[in-house]
Coordinates of C-alpha atoms and ligand atoms in Angstrom, one line a residue:
M5 CA 69.5 62.5 85.0
K6 CA 69.3 62.2 81.2
S7 CA 72.0 63.9 79.2
Q8 CA 69.9 64.1 76.0
A9 CA 66.2 64.7 75.4
R10 CA 64.0 66.0 72.6
V11 CA 62.6 68.8 74.8
V12 CA 63.7 70.5 78.0
I13 CA 61.0 72.7 79.7
I14 CA 62.4 75.2 82.3
G15 CA 60.0 75.7 85.1
G16 CA 57.5 73.5 87.1
G17 CA 54.5 75.8 87.6
I18 CA 51.3 75.3 85.8
A19 CA 52.8 76.5 82.5
G20 CA 55.6 74.0 82.5
C21 CA 53.5 71.1 83.9
S22 CA 50.8 71.6 81.4
T23 CA 53.2 71.8 78.5
L24 CA 55.0 68.6 79.6
Y25 CA 51.7 66.7 79.9
H26 CA 50.4 68.0 76.5
L27 CA 53.6 67.1 74.7
T28 CA 53.2 63.5 75.8
R29 CA 49.6 63.6 74.7
E30 CA 50.6 64.9 71.3
G31 CA 53.1 62.0 70.9
W32 CA 56.5 63.3 72.2
S33 CA 57.6 61.3 75.3
D34 CA 61.3 62.1 75.3
V35 CA 60.6 65.3 77.3
V36 CA 62.0 66.6 80.5
L37 CA 61.0 69.3 82.9
V38 CA 63.6 71.0 85.0
E39 CA 62.6 72.9 88.2
R40 CA 65.0 74.9 90.4
D41 CA 63.0 74.0 93.6
E42 CA 59.8 72.0 94.1
L43 CA 57.0 72.0 91.5
T44 CA 54.7 75.0 92.0
S45 CA 57.2 76.9 94.1
G46 CA 56.9 80.1 92.0
T47 CA 53.6 81.8 91.7
T48 CA 51.4 78.7 91.3
W49 CA 51.3 77.5 94.9
H50 CA 49.6 80.6 96.3
S51 CA 47.2 81.4 93.4
A52 CA 43.6 82.1 94.2
A53 CA 43.2 79.4 91.5
Q54 CA 39.8 80.5 90.0
V55 CA 39.1 78.7 86.8
T56 CA 36.7 80.7 84.5
N57 CA 35.6 80.3 81.0
F58 CA 35.3 84.0 80.2
G59 CA 37.5 85.5 77.4
A60 CA 37.5 88.5 75.2
A61 CA 38.8 86.4 72.2
Q62 CA 37.4 83.2 70.9
T63 CA 40.9 81.5 71.2
V64 CA 40.9 82.4 74.9
V65 CA 37.4 81.0 75.4
G66 CA 38.4 77.8 73.6
L67 CA 41.6 77.2 75.5
K68 CA 39.9 77.9 78.8
S69 CA 37.2 75.4 77.9
H70 CA 40.0 72.9 77.3
S71 CA 41.4 73.6 80.8
I72 CA 37.9 73.1 82.4
R73 CA 37.4 69.8 80.5
L74 CA 40.9 68.6 81.4
Y75 CA 40.7 69.6 85.1
K76 CA 37.3 67.9 85.5
E77 CA 38.7 64.7 84.0
L78 CA 41.7 64.9 86.4
A79 CA 39.5 65.7 89.4
E80 CA 37.4 62.6 88.7
D81 CA 40.4 60.2 88.2
P82 CA 39.8 57.6 90.9
D83 CA 43.6 56.8 91.1
Y84 CA 44.6 60.4 91.8
P85 CA 41.6 62.6 92.5
I86 CA 42.2 66.4 93.0
N87 CA 40.1 69.1 94.6
Y88 CA 38.2 71.1 92.0
H89 CA 35.0 73.0 92.8
H90 CA 33.7 72.8 89.3
G91 CA 30.4 74.5 88.5
D92 CA 30.1 76.9 91.4
G93 CA 29.2 79.3 88.7
G94 CA 30.5 82.8 88.2
I95 CA 28.8 86.2 88.2
R96 CA 30.5 89.1 86.2
L97 CA 28.7 92.1 87.5
A98 CA 27.4 95.0 85.3
S99 CA 26.8 98.5 86.8
T100 CA 26.7 100.3 83.5
Q101 CA 24.8 99.9 80.2
D102 CA 28.3 99.6 78.5
H103 CA 29.1 96.5 80.6
L104 CA 25.8 94.9 79.7
D105 CA 26.3 95.7 76.0
G106 CA 29.8 94.2 76.2
Y107 CA 28.5 91.0 77.8
R108 CA 26.0 90.6 74.9
H109 CA 28.9 90.7 72.6
F110 CA 30.9 88.2 74.7
I111 CA 27.9 85.8 74.9
S112 CA 27.7 85.6 71.1
L113 CA 31.5 85.3 70.8
A114 CA 31.5 82.4 73.3
K115 CA 28.6 80.7 71.6
G116 CA 30.8 80.4 68.5
M117 CA 33.1 78.2 70.7
G118 CA 30.2 76.1 72.0
V119 CA 30.1 77.9 75.4
D120 CA 26.8 79.1 76.8
F121 CA 26.9 82.2 79.0
E122 CA 23.7 83.9 80.2
L123 CA 22.7 87.5 80.9
I124 CA 20.8 87.7 84.2
D125 CA 19.2 90.7 85.9
A126 CA 20.0 92.1 89.3
A127 CA 17.3 90.2 91.2
E128 CA 18.6 86.9 89.8
C129 CA 22.2 87.9 90.8
A130 CA 21.0 88.2 94.4
R131 CA 19.2 84.9 94.2
R132 CA 22.3 83.1 93.0
H133 CA 24.6 85.0 95.4
P134 CA 22.6 85.9 98.5
L135 CA 25.4 87.9 100.1
I136 CA 25.5 90.7 97.5
T137 CA 23.5 94.0 97.5
T138 CA 21.8 95.0 94.2
D139 CA 22.4 98.8 94.7
G140 CA 23.3 100.3 91.3
L141 CA 23.5 96.8 89.8
L142 CA 22.0 96.4 86.3
G143 CA 22.6 92.7 85.8
A144 CA 25.5 90.3 85.1
L145 CA 27.0 87.7 82.9
W146 CA 26.5 84.2 84.3
D147 CA 29.2 81.6 83.6
P148 CA 27.9 78.2 84.8
S149 CA 31.2 76.3 84.7
D150 CA 33.3 78.7 86.8
G151 CA 35.0 77.2 89.9
D152 CA 38.4 76.9 91.6
I153 CA 41.0 74.2 91.9
D154 CA 43.9 73.2 94.1
P155 CA 46.8 74.5 92.0
A156 CA 49.5 72.3 93.6
Q157 CA 47.4 69.1 93.2
L158 CA 46.7 70.1 89.6
C159 CA 50.4 70.4 88.7
Q160 CA 51.2 67.1 90.5
A161 CA 48.4 65.4 88.6
L162 CA 49.7 66.7 85.2
A163 CA 53.3 65.7 86.1
R164 CA 52.1 62.3 87.2
R165 CA 50.3 61.6 83.9
A166 CA 53.3 62.9 81.9
R167 CA 55.7 60.7 83.9
K168 CA 53.5 57.7 83.2
A169 CA 53.8 58.5 79.5
G170 CA 57.6 58.6 79.6
A171 CA 58.4 62.2 80.6
E172 CA 60.9 63.0 83.4
V173 CA 60.9 65.7 86.0
Y174 CA 64.0 66.9 87.8
R175 CA 63.3 68.9 90.9
H176 CA 65.9 71.0 92.8
T177 CA 67.8 71.4 89.5
P178 CA 68.3 75.1 88.6
V179 CA 69.1 75.9 85.0
T180 CA 72.2 78.1 85.0
G181 CA 72.8 78.7 81.3
L182 CA 71.8 77.9 77.8
T183 CA 74.1 77.4 74.8
Q184 CA 73.0 76.8 71.2
K185 CA 75.1 74.8 68.9
A186 CA 75.5 75.7 65.2
S187 CA 73.2 72.7 64.4
G188 CA 70.4 74.4 66.3
E189 CA 70.5 71.9 69.2
W190 CA 70.5 73.4 72.7
V191 CA 72.6 72.5 75.7
V192 CA 70.8 73.2 78.9
H193 CA 73.3 73.7 81.7
T194 CA 72.0 72.8 85.2
S195 CA 73.4 72.5 88.7
K196 CA 73.4 68.8 88.1
G197 CA 75.0 68.6 84.7
D198 CA 74.1 69.4 81.0
I199 CA 71.2 68.1 79.0
A200 CA 71.4 68.4 75.2
C201 CA 68.1 68.8 73.5
E202 CA 66.4 69.8 70.2
H203 CA 63.9 72.2 71.8
V204 CA 63.9 74.4 74.9
V205 CA 60.9 76.0 76.5
N206 CA 60.9 79.0 78.8
A207 CA 58.2 78.4 81.5
G208 CA 60.0 80.4 84.1
G209 CA 57.1 82.4 85.5
Y210 CA 58.4 85.6 87.2
R211 CA 62.0 84.5 86.4
V212 CA 61.0 84.7 82.7
N213 CA 63.7 87.3 81.9
E214 CA 66.4 85.4 83.9
V215 CA 65.8 82.4 81.5
G216 CA 65.4 84.8 78.5
A217 CA 68.8 86.4 79.2
M218 CA 70.4 82.9 79.0
M219 CA 69.3 82.9 75.4
G220 CA 70.0 86.6 74.8
V221 CA 66.4 87.6 74.7
S222 CA 64.4 90.2 76.7
H223 CA 60.7 89.5 76.9
P224 CA 58.1 92.3 77.4
V225 CA 56.9 90.8 80.7
V226 CA 57.0 92.4 84.1
S227 CA 55.7 91.2 87.5
M228 CA 53.3 93.2 89.7
E229 CA 52.4 92.5 93.3
H230 CA 48.9 91.2 93.6
Q231 CA 46.9 90.7 96.8
Y232 CA 43.9 88.8 98.1
F233 CA 42.4 88.4 101.6
L234 CA 41.0 85.3 103.1
T235 CA 38.3 86.0 105.7
D236 CA 37.4 84.1 108.9
P237 CA 34.2 82.0 108.6
I238 CA 31.1 84.2 107.7
A239 CA 27.8 83.3 109.4
E240 CA 25.7 83.8 106.2
I241 CA 27.9 81.3 104.3
E242 CA 27.9 78.8 107.2
A243 CA 24.1 79.0 107.1
L244 CA 23.9 78.1 103.4
D245 CA 23.6 74.5 102.2
R246 CA 25.5 75.3 98.9
R247 CA 28.6 77.1 97.8
V248 CA 28.3 80.7 96.6
P249 CA 29.4 81.5 93.0
L250 CA 32.5 83.5 92.0
I251 CA 32.0 87.2 91.6
R252 CA 34.0 89.6 89.3
C253 CA 33.3 93.3 89.5
P254 CA 34.8 95.4 86.7
T255 CA 33.6 98.6 88.4
D256 CA 35.1 98.1 91.8
D257 CA 38.0 95.9 90.5
F258 CA 37.6 93.0 92.9
Y259 CA 36.9 89.3 92.7
S260 CA 35.6 86.9 95.2
R261 CA 35.0 83.2 95.7
Q262 CA 34.2 80.9 98.6
E263 CA 37.1 79.5 100.6
K264 CA 36.0 77.0 103.3
K265 CA 33.2 78.8 105.1
G266 CA 34.6 82.3 104.4
L267 CA 35.5 84.4 101.3
L268 CA 38.6 84.9 99.3
V269 CA 38.6 88.5 98.0
G270 CA 41.2 89.8 95.5
F271 CA 41.8 93.3 94.4
Y272 CA 43.1 95.2 91.4
E273 CA 44.2 98.6 92.7
Q274 CA 45.0 101.6 90.5
G275 CA 48.3 102.4 92.3
C276 CA 49.8 99.1 91.3
K277 CA 53.3 98.1 92.2
T278 CA 56.0 96.4 90.0
W279 CA 58.1 93.7 91.5
G280 CA 61.5 92.3 90.7
L281 CA 62.5 94.8 88.0
D282 CA 66.0 95.2 89.6
G283 CA 66.6 91.5 90.0
I284 CA 65.0 88.8 92.1
D285 CA 66.6 87.3 95.2
P286 CA 67.7 83.8 94.3
D287 CA 66.2 82.6 97.6
F288 CA 62.8 84.0 96.7
T289 CA 61.0 80.6 96.3
N290 CA 57.8 79.4 97.9
A291 CA 57.7 83.0 99.1
L292 CA 55.4 85.9 99.3
C293 CA 55.8 89.7 99.2
P294 CA 55.1 91.6 102.5
N295 CA 51.5 92.3 103.2
D296 CA 50.5 95.7 102.0
P297 CA 46.8 96.1 102.7
D298 CA 46.9 100.0 102.6
R299 CA 47.6 99.8 98.9
V300 CA 44.2 98.3 98.1
L301 CA 42.1 100.3 100.6
G302 CA 40.3 102.1 97.7
V303 CA 39.1 98.9 96.1
V304 CA 38.3 97.2 99.4
E305 CA 35.7 99.9 100.1
G306 CA 33.9 99.0 96.8
A307 CA 34.0 95.3 97.6
C308 CA 32.4 96.0 101.0
R309 CA 29.6 98.0 99.4
R310 CA 28.8 95.1 97.1
L311 CA 29.4 92.4 99.8
P312 CA 28.4 94.1 103.2
C313 CA 29.4 91.0 105.2
L314 CA 33.0 91.9 104.4
A315 CA 32.8 95.1 106.6
T316 CA 32.6 92.9 109.7
A317 CA 34.4 89.8 108.7
G318 CA 37.8 89.2 110.3
I319 CA 40.7 88.9 107.9
H320 CA 42.4 85.6 108.5
T321 CA 45.3 85.8 106.0
I322 CA 46.6 88.2 103.4
I323 CA 48.4 86.8 100.3
N324 CA 50.6 89.2 98.3
G325 CA 52.5 87.6 95.4
P326 CA 54.1 88.4 92.1
I327 CA 52.0 88.0 89.0
T328 CA 53.4 88.4 85.4
Y329 CA 51.9 90.9 82.9
T330 CA 52.5 91.7 79.2
P331 CA 51.6 95.1 77.9
D332 CA 48.2 93.9 76.5
G333 CA 47.5 91.4 79.3
L334 CA 47.6 88.4 77.0
P335 CA 50.3 85.7 77.6
L336 CA 53.1 85.0 75.1
V337 CA 52.8 81.4 74.0
G338 CA 54.8 80.2 71.0
R339 CA 58.2 80.6 69.4
V340 CA 60.9 82.9 70.8
P341 CA 61.7 85.3 68.0
G342 CA 65.2 85.1 66.5
R343 CA 66.0 81.8 68.2
R344 CA 65.7 78.5 66.5
N345 CA 63.9 75.7 68.5
A346 CA 63.2 78.0 71.4
W347 CA 59.7 78.4 72.8
C348 CA 58.0 80.2 75.6
I349 CA 54.8 80.1 77.7
I350 CA 55.2 83.3 79.7
G351 CA 53.4 86.3 80.9
L352 CA 50.5 84.3 82.3
R353 CA 48.3 86.4 84.6
A354 CA 45.4 83.9 84.8
G355 CA 47.6 80.9 84.4
I356 CA 45.6 78.5 86.5
G357 CA 42.4 78.9 84.4
E358 CA 44.3 79.3 81.2
G359 CA 47.3 77.1 81.7
G360 CA 45.7 73.9 80.7
G361 CA 44.8 75.4 77.3
H362 CA 48.0 77.3 76.7
G363 CA 50.1 74.1 77.3
W364 CA 47.8 72.3 74.9
L365 CA 48.2 74.9 72.1
L366 CA 52.0 75.2 72.6
A367 CA 52.4 71.4 72.4
Q368 CA 50.4 71.3 69.2
E369 CA 52.6 74.0 67.7
M370 CA 55.8 72.3 68.7
V371 CA 54.8 68.8 67.6
H372 CA 52.6 69.5 64.5
G373 CA 53.8 73.0 63.5
Q374 CA 50.3 74.5 64.1
A375 CA 47.5 74.6 66.7
C376 CA 43.8 74.0 66.4
Y377 CA 43.0 77.7 67.1
D378 CA 44.3 80.9 65.7
T379 CA 47.1 81.7 68.2
W380 CA 48.0 85.1 66.7
C381 CA 46.6 86.9 69.8
L382 CA 49.1 85.0 71.9
A383 CA 52.1 85.6 69.7
H384 CA 52.1 88.8 67.8
L385 CA 53.3 91.1 70.6
I386 CA 56.5 89.2 71.0
H387 CA 57.3 89.7 67.4
E388 CA 56.3 93.3 67.3
S389 CA 58.3 94.0 70.3
R390 CA 61.4 93.1 68.4
G391 CA 60.3 94.6 65.1
E392 CA 60.3 91.2 63.5
R393 CA 57.7 89.6 61.3
L394 CA 56.4 86.1 61.9
A395 CA 57.7 85.0 58.6
D396 CA 61.2 86.0 59.7
V397 CA 61.3 83.6 62.5
A398 CA 59.1 80.7 61.4
Ligands
FAD416 C1 47.8 86.5 94.4 C2 47.6 85.8 93.1 C3 46.3 85.3 92.8 C4 46.1 84.7 91.6 N1 44.8 84.2 91.3 C5 44.6 83.6 90.1 C6 43.3 83.0 89.8 O1 42.4 83.1 90.6 N2 43.2 82.3 88.7 C7 44.2 82.2 87.7 O2 44.0 81.6 86.7 N3 45.4 82.7 88.0 C8 45.6 83.4 89.1 N4 46.8 83.9 89.4 C9 47.9 83.8 88.4 C10 48.5 82.4 88.3 O3 48.7 81.9 89.6 C11 49.8 82.5 87.5 O4 49.4 83.0 86.2 C12 50.4 81.1 87.3 O5 50.6 80.5 88.6 C13 51.8 81.3 86.7 O6 52.3 80.0 86.5 P1 53.7 79.8 85.8 O7 53.9 78.4 85.6 O8 53.8 80.7 84.6 O9 54.8 80.5 86.8 P2 55.3 79.9 88.2 O10 54.3 79.2 89.0 O11 56.0 81.0 88.8 O12 56.3 78.8 87.8 C14 57.6 79.1 87.2 C15 58.6 78.0 87.7 O13 59.8 78.2 87.1 C16 60.8 77.8 88.0 N5 62.1 78.4 87.5 C17 62.4 79.7 87.3 N6 63.6 79.9 86.9 C18 64.2 78.6 86.8 C19 65.5 78.1 86.4 N7 66.5 78.9 86.1 N8 65.7 76.8 86.5 C20 64.7 75.9 86.8 N9 63.4 76.4 87.2 C21 63.2 77.7 87.2 C22 60.3 78.5 89.3 O14 61.0 77.9 90.4 C23 58.9 78.2 89.2 O15 58.5 77.0 89.9 C24 47.1 84.6 90.6 C25 48.4 85.1 90.9 C26 48.6 85.7 92.2 C27 50.0 86.2 92.5

């Protein structure tokens, strides 16, 4: 293991792997990623891994488009192909006029980033997704580039490319402490020895505040339990000669995509449950929370109304895992306030779709001092939360 590097990234999920890869792309090859277990052993391995282009801010649309372009390129790499269902398409349902009006706004916002969404009516929704009912449906936003990816393969592909460019990855190497010297240089203490470095990056996923505490910082990020169900094969899907698109329903708070010949259906319940606030078991790795289907029953009913096949489909598997949230739902990507040469890529709640883009923007900020998009929406909360102004920490 190296004892000196320009950058040490803590955490080998999508956030850390994407940052590592993009740092090498931006020209820094003396970079190291340190992971306490195997790559993707935090949240990333069990993600539903939908990759969408939709965003409520132009920066988010732009960084998601970057993810999609990058993932497509990785999937098509003949030396290391990965599974990516690019272009299944996505339907964001509208049951109210407000939803439709909002979608018109998002269509023009995305157009400014070179992304073409389309407004479709209810009949067209049913033509594109033959398993849905159109009761009470006014229309939808259609996103042609939506799809899903194998998240473990994605991270391995990013790490592989980064390694080829000179980066190093140390697995089974927990970071146990961080010390900053008067010069601003960091010493990263690990179970296998120390690494001195110029910059340190917190990409610790749901352990964000364990890593934050090592540098005396508390980040406004909490984890919530989040569940999806995988169904047994569904006859209507087996009968189709194409894959069905993704669905997102802001009224009934569920999402769905095809998984093999069945459906994956995820739920956002009102009675949500925080996770890990009183500390996280050090052995919680490659792990899930206990199944808790009763908690999402209210939203399951809505999903069954829109997708009647769900009422009779067998549930094959339930996945319940921790997902990180900030107060405004946007990740925190950029400098850690009040700490020199410390960076974070944390609070990712759609980290598979967005992670390619976030790692890209963070690497640009670190290497060039600025990113190609306005990153204020990804950084301001962290500064406000500590009552500091950006000028104070830049
Ligand atoms: C059920 C579920 C479904 C989801 N579906 C989607 C979806 O459809 N689309 C989407 O885009 N997103 C989805 N997400 C969210 C997405 O999976 C996450 O945003 C993303 O995986 C977070 O990646 P990360 O790298 O930030 O964190 P993690 O994957 O948790 O990675 C953090 C890593 O840091 C390591 N680490 C922590 N502390 C240390 C330390 N001290 N030393 C060394 N290493 C350390 C951990 O071991 C871990 O490997 C879903 C999440 C859940 C729970």
